[in-house]
Coordinates of C-alpha atoms in Angstrom, one line a residue:
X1 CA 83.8 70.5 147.1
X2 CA 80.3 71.5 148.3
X3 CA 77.9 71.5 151.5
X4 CA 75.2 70.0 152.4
X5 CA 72.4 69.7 154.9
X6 CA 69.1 67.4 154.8
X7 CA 65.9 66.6 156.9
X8 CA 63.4 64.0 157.0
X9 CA 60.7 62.8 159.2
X10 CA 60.6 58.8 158.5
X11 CA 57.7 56.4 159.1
X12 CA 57.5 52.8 159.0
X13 CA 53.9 50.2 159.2
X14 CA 55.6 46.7 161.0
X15 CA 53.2 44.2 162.3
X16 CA 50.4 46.9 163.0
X17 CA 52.9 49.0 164.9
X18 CA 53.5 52.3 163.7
X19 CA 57.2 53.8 164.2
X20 CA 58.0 57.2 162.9
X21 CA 60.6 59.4 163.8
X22 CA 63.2 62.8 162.3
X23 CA 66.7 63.2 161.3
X24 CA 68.8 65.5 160.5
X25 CA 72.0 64.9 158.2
X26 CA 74.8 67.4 157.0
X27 CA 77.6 66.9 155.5
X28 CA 80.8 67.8 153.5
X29 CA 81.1 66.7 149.2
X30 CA 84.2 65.8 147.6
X31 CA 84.6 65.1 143.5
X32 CA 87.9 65.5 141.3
X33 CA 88.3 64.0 138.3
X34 CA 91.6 62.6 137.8
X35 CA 91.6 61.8 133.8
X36 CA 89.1 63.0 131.4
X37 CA 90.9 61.7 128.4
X38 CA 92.5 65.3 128.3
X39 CA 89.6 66.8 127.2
X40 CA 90.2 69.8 130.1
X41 CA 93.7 70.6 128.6
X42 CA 91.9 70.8 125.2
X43 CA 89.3 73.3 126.9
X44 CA 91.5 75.1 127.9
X45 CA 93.6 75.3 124.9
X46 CA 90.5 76.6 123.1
X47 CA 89.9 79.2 126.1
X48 CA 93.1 80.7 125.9
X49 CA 92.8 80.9 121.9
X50 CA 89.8 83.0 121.9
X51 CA 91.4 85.2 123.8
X52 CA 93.6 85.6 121.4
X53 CA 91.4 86.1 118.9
X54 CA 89.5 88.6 120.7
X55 CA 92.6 90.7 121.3
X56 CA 93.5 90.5 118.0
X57 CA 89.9 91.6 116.7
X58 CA 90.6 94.6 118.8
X59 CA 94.1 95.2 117.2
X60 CA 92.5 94.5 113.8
X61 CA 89.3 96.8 114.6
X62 CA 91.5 99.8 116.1
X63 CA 93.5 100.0 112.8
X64 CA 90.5 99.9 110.2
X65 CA 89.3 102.6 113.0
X66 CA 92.4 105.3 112.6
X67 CA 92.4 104.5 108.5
X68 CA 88.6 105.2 108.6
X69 CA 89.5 108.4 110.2
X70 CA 92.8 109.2 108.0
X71 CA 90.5 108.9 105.3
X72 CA 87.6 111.4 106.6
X73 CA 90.3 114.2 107.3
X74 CA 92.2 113.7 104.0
X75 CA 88.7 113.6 102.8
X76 CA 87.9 116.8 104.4
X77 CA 91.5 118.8 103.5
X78 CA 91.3 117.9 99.7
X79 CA 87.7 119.0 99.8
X80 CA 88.7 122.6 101.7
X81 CA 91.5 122.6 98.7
X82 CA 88.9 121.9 96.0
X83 CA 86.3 124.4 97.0
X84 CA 89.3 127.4 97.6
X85 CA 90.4 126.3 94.0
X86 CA 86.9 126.4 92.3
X87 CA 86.2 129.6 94.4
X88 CA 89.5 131.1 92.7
X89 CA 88.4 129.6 88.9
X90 CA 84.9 131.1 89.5
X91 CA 86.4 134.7 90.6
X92 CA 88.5 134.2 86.8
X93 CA 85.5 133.5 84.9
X94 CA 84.1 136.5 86.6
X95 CA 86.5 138.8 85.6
X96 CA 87.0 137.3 81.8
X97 CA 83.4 138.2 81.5
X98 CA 83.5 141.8 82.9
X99 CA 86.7 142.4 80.4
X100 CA 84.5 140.8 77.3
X101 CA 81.8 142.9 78.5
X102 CA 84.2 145.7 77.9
X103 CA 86.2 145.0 75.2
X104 CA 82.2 144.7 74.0
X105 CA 81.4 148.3 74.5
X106 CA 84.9 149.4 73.0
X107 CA 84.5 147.2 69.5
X108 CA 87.2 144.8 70.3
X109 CA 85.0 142.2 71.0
X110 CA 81.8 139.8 70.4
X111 CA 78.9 139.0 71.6
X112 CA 80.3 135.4 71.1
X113 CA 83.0 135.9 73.7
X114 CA 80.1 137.1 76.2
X115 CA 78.2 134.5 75.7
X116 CA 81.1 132.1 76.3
X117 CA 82.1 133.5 79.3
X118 CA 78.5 134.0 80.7
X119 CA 78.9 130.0 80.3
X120 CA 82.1 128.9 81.5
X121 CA 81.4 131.2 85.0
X122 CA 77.7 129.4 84.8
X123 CA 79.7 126.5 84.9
X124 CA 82.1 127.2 87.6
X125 CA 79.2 128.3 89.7
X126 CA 77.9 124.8 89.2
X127 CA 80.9 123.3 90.4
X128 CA 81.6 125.8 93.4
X129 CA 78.5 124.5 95.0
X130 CA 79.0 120.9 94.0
X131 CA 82.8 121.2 96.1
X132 CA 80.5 122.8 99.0
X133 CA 78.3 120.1 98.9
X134 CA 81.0 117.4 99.0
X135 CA 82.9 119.5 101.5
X136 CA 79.6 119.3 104.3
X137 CA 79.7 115.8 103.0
X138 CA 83.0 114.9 104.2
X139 CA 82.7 117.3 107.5
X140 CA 79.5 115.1 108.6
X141 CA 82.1 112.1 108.2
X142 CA 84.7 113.2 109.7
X143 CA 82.5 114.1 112.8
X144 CA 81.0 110.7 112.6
X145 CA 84.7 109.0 113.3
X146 CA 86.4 111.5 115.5
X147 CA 83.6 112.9 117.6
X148 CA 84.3 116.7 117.0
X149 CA 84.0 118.5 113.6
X150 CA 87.0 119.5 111.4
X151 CA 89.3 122.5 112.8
X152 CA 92.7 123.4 111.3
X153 CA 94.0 120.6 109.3
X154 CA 97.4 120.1 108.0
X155 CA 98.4 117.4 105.6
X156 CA 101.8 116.9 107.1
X157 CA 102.8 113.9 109.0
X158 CA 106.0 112.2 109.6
X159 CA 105.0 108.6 109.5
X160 CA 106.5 108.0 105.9
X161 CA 109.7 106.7 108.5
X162 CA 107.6 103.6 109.4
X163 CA 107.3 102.7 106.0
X164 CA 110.4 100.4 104.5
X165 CA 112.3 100.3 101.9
X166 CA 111.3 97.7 99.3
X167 CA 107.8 95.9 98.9
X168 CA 109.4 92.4 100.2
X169 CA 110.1 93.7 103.0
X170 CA 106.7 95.3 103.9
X171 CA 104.9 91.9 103.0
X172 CA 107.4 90.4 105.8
X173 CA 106.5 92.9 107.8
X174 CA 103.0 92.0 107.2
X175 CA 103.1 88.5 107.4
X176 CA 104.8 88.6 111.2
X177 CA 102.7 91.2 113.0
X178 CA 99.5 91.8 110.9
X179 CA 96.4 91.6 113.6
X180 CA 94.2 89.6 111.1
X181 CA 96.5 87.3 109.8
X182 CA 98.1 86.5 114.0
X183 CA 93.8 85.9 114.3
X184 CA 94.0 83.5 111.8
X185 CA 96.8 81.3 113.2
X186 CA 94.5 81.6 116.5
X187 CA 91.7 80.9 115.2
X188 CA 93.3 77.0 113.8
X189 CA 94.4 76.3 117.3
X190 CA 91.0 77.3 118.8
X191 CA 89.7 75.0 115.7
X192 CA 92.6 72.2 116.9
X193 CA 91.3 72.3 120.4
X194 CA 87.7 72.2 119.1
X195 CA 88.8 68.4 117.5
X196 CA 90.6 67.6 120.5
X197 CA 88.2 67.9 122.5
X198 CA 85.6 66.3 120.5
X199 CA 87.9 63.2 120.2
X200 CA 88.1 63.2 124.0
X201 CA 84.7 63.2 124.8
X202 CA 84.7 59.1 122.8
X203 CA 87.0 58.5 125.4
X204 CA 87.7 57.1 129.2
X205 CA 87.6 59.0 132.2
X206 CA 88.0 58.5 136.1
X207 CA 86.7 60.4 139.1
X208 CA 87.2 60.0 142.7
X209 CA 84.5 60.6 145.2
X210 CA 84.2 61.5 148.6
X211 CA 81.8 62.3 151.7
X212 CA 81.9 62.8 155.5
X213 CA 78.9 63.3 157.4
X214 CA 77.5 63.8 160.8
X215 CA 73.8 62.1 161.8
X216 CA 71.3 63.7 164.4
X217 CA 68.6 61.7 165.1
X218 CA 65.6 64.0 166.7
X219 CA 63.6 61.0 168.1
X220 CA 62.5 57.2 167.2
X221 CA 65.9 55.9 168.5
X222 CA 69.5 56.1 169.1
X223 CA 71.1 56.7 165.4
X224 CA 73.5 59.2 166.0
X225 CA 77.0 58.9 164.6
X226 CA 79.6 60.4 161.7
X227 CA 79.3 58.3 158.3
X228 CA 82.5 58.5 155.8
X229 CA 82.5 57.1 151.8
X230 CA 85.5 56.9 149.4
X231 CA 85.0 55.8 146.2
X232 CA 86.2 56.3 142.7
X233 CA 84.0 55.6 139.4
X234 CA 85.7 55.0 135.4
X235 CA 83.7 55.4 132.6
X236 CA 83.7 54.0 128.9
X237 CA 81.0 55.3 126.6
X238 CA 80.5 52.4 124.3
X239 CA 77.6 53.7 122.2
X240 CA 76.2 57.1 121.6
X241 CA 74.0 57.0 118.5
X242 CA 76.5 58.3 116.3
X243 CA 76.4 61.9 118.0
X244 CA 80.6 61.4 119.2
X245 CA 81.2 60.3 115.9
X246 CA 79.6 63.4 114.2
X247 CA 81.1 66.1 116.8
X248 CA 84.0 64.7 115.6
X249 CA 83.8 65.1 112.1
X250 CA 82.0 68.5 112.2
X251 CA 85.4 69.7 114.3
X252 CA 87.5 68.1 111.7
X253 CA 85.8 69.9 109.1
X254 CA 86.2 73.2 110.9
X255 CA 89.6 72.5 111.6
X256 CA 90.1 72.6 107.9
X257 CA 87.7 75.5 107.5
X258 CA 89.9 77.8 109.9
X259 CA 93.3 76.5 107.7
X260 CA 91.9 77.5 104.9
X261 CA 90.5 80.5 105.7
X262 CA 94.1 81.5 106.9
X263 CA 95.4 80.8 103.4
X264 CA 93.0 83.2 102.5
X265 CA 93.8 86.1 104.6
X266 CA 97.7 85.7 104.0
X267 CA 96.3 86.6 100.8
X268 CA 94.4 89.5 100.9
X269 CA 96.7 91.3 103.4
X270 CA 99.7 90.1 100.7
X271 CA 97.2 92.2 98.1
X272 CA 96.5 94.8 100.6
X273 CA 100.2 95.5 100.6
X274 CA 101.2 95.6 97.2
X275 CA 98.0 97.8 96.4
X276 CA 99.0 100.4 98.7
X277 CA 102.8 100.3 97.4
X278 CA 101.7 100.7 94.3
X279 CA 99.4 103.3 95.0
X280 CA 102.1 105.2 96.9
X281 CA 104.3 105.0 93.6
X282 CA 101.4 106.2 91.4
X283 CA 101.0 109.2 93.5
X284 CA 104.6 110.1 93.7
X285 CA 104.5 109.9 89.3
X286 CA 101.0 111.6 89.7
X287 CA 102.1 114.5 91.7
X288 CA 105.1 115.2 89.3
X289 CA 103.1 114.9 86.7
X290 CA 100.6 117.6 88.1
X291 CA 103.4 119.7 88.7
X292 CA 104.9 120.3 85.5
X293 CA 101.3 120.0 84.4
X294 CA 100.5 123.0 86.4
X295 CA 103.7 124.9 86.3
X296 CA 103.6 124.7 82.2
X297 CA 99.6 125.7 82.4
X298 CA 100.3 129.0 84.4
X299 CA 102.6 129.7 81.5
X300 CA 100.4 129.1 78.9
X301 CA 97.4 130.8 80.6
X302 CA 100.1 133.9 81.1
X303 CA 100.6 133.6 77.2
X304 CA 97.2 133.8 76.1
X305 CA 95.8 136.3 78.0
X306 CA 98.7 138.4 76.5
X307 CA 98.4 137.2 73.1
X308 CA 94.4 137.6 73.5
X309 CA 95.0 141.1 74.7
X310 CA 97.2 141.7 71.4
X311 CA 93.9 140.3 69.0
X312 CA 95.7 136.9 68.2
X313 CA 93.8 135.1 70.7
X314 CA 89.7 134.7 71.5
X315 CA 88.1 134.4 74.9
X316 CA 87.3 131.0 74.3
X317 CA 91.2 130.5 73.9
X318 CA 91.9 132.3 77.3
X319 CA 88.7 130.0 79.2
X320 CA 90.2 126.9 77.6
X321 CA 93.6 127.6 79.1
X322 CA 92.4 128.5 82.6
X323 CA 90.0 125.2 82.6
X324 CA 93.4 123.0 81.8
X325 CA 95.1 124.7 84.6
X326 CA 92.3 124.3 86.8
X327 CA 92.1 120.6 86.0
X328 CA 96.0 119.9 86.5
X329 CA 95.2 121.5 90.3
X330 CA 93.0 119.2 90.8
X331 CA 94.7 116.4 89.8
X332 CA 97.7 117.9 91.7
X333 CA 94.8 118.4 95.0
X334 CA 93.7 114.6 94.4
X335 CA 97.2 113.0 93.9
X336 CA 98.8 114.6 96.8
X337 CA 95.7 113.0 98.8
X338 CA 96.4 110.0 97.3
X339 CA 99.6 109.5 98.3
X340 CA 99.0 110.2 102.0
X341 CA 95.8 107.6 102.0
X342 CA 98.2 105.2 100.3
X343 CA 100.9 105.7 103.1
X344 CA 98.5 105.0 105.8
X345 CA 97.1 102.0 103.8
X346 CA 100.4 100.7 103.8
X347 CA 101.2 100.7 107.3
X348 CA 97.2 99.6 108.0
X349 CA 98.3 96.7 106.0
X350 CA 101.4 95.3 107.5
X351 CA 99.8 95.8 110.8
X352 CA 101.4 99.4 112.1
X353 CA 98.6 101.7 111.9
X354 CA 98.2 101.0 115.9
X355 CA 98.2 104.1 118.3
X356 CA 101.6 102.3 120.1
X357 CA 103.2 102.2 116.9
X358 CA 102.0 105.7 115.5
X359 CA 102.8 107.1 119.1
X360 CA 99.6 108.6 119.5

């Protein structure tokens, strides 16, 4: 429906006389299309579609968001842990070397034994500031994602409840409600409507037209009056150079396109799963492991300082034994990391790492 309003000053040459005269016109527009070969339900089909998709991009970008972030403060506890640890290792070394120093001076001991631990606490230096460096590393991260640096942390959580009990299960899970994978399906009806409405664009439509009027005539002669028009108008395209013909086939092919590129995703969220199952169960054998690994290497350091103190043991025996403890807490720092990323990958995958579903 629109408005309109015209003017015009008119002048006519008859028989050497000269007539000339203005109007004014205004008047009231009326067009609906009645059938467009359903090429508006199509539209709107593909409207309502991307809006799917964009809601679902949010969804999707929101969880790669709070994983990004579980990452950086994991990141930055196991970095805390490691630096604490190789603090503790360095303050060993340091000691070892002030008691070979001694048992030195006393006879007990060698210049060898110095020298040894002069290198081990060289190298624990060396690693003390490479954990400080990875630690600022991590901090700068973690600030990056969640806007504030790094206070108290605490590796607790209580989201191990979302996850369920056997893999099949959370790859249902994933294949329901996953963000990327509900895009997908979105995205092959917002490719459907695409080919819809290139096939209706080769087709018929019909439009009804209407107009209602009112004439002033300034001067030149009484034309005053109210004109009205109805009419309606169907048209067939016939021939368009072949461009109909290749809308249509480049929809088709995106059709196809967005179906395949579904199969895809099912795919790589499938993998996502089962990679963070598996990582979970890795980190639960890890952390046993590293367990035993460091309950059995406190014993054995215990032993060797004693046996070292008793002249059946070297130096070198005593810095070997604290550098496989120190490794199994490591491993033990790392797994237990692990196994809280891999949680949080797991529900990231099936499509629960959401602030409504974490209840943040």
């Amino acid at each position: 429906i629109g408005a309109s309003i015209s003017g015009s000053h008119n002048w006519n040459l008859v028989g050497g006389n000269v007539t000339e005269g203005n109007s004014l016109t205004t008047g009231l527009s009326y067009n609906q299309t009645v059938f467009d070969n359903f090429k508006t339900d199509a539209q709107i089909e593909s409207a309502r579609a991307a809006a799917e998709i964009a809601e679902h991009q949010i969804r999707n970008t929101e969880q790669n968001i709070l994983l990004e972030v579980i990452k950086a403060y994991m990141s930055v506890l196991s970095d805390r842990q490691m630096v604490a640890l190789r603090q503790e290792n360095m303050a060993f070394f340091q000691a070892q070397l002030q008691s070979a120093r001694d048992r030195l001076e006393v006879g007990e001991g060698t210049r060898i034994d110095v020298a040894q631990a002069e290198a081990r606490l060289a190298q624990g230096e060396a690693t003390y500031r490479a954990a400080q460096s990875n630690l600022e590393i991590s901090q700068a991260t973690f600030q990056r994602y969640v806007g504030a640096a790094p206070g108290k942390l605490d590796p607790g959580h209580n989201f191990s409840r979302l996850i369920p009990a056997s893999l099949q299960a959370a790859i249902a899970e994933a294949e329901i409600g996953h963000p990327a994978i509900l895009l997908a399906k979105a995205a092959i009806r917002a490719a459907q409507a695409g080919f819809d409405v290139a096939k209706a664009s080769g087709g018929p439509s019909a439009t009804v037209t209407g107009r209602l009027g009112q004439q002033w005539t300034v001067d030149g002669g009484n034309q005053d009056g109210i004109s009205a028009s109805l009419g309606f108008n169907i048209t067939v395209p016939l021939y368009a150079g072949g461009a109909i013909g290749a809308s249509v086939r480049k929809a088709n092919i995106e059709q196809i396109k967005s179906e395949v590129d579904a199969m895809s995703t099912y795919d790589q969220i499938r993998e996502a799963v089962i990679s963070a199952w598996a990582g979970i169960q890795s980190a639960d054998a890890q952390i046993s492991a590293a367990n035993a690994a460091v309950s059995a290497g406190r014993t054995v350091l215990d032993g060797v300082i004693q046996e070292r103190d008793l002249g059946t043991r070297t130096t070198l025996d005593v810095l070997n034994a604290q550098a496989e403890l120190t490794t199994a807490r490591e491993g033990l720092i790392n797994a237990s990391t692990n196994k809280v990323v891999a949680t949080f990958s797991l529900l990231s995958a099936m499509g629960h790492l959401t602030a409504t579903d974490l209840g943040l």
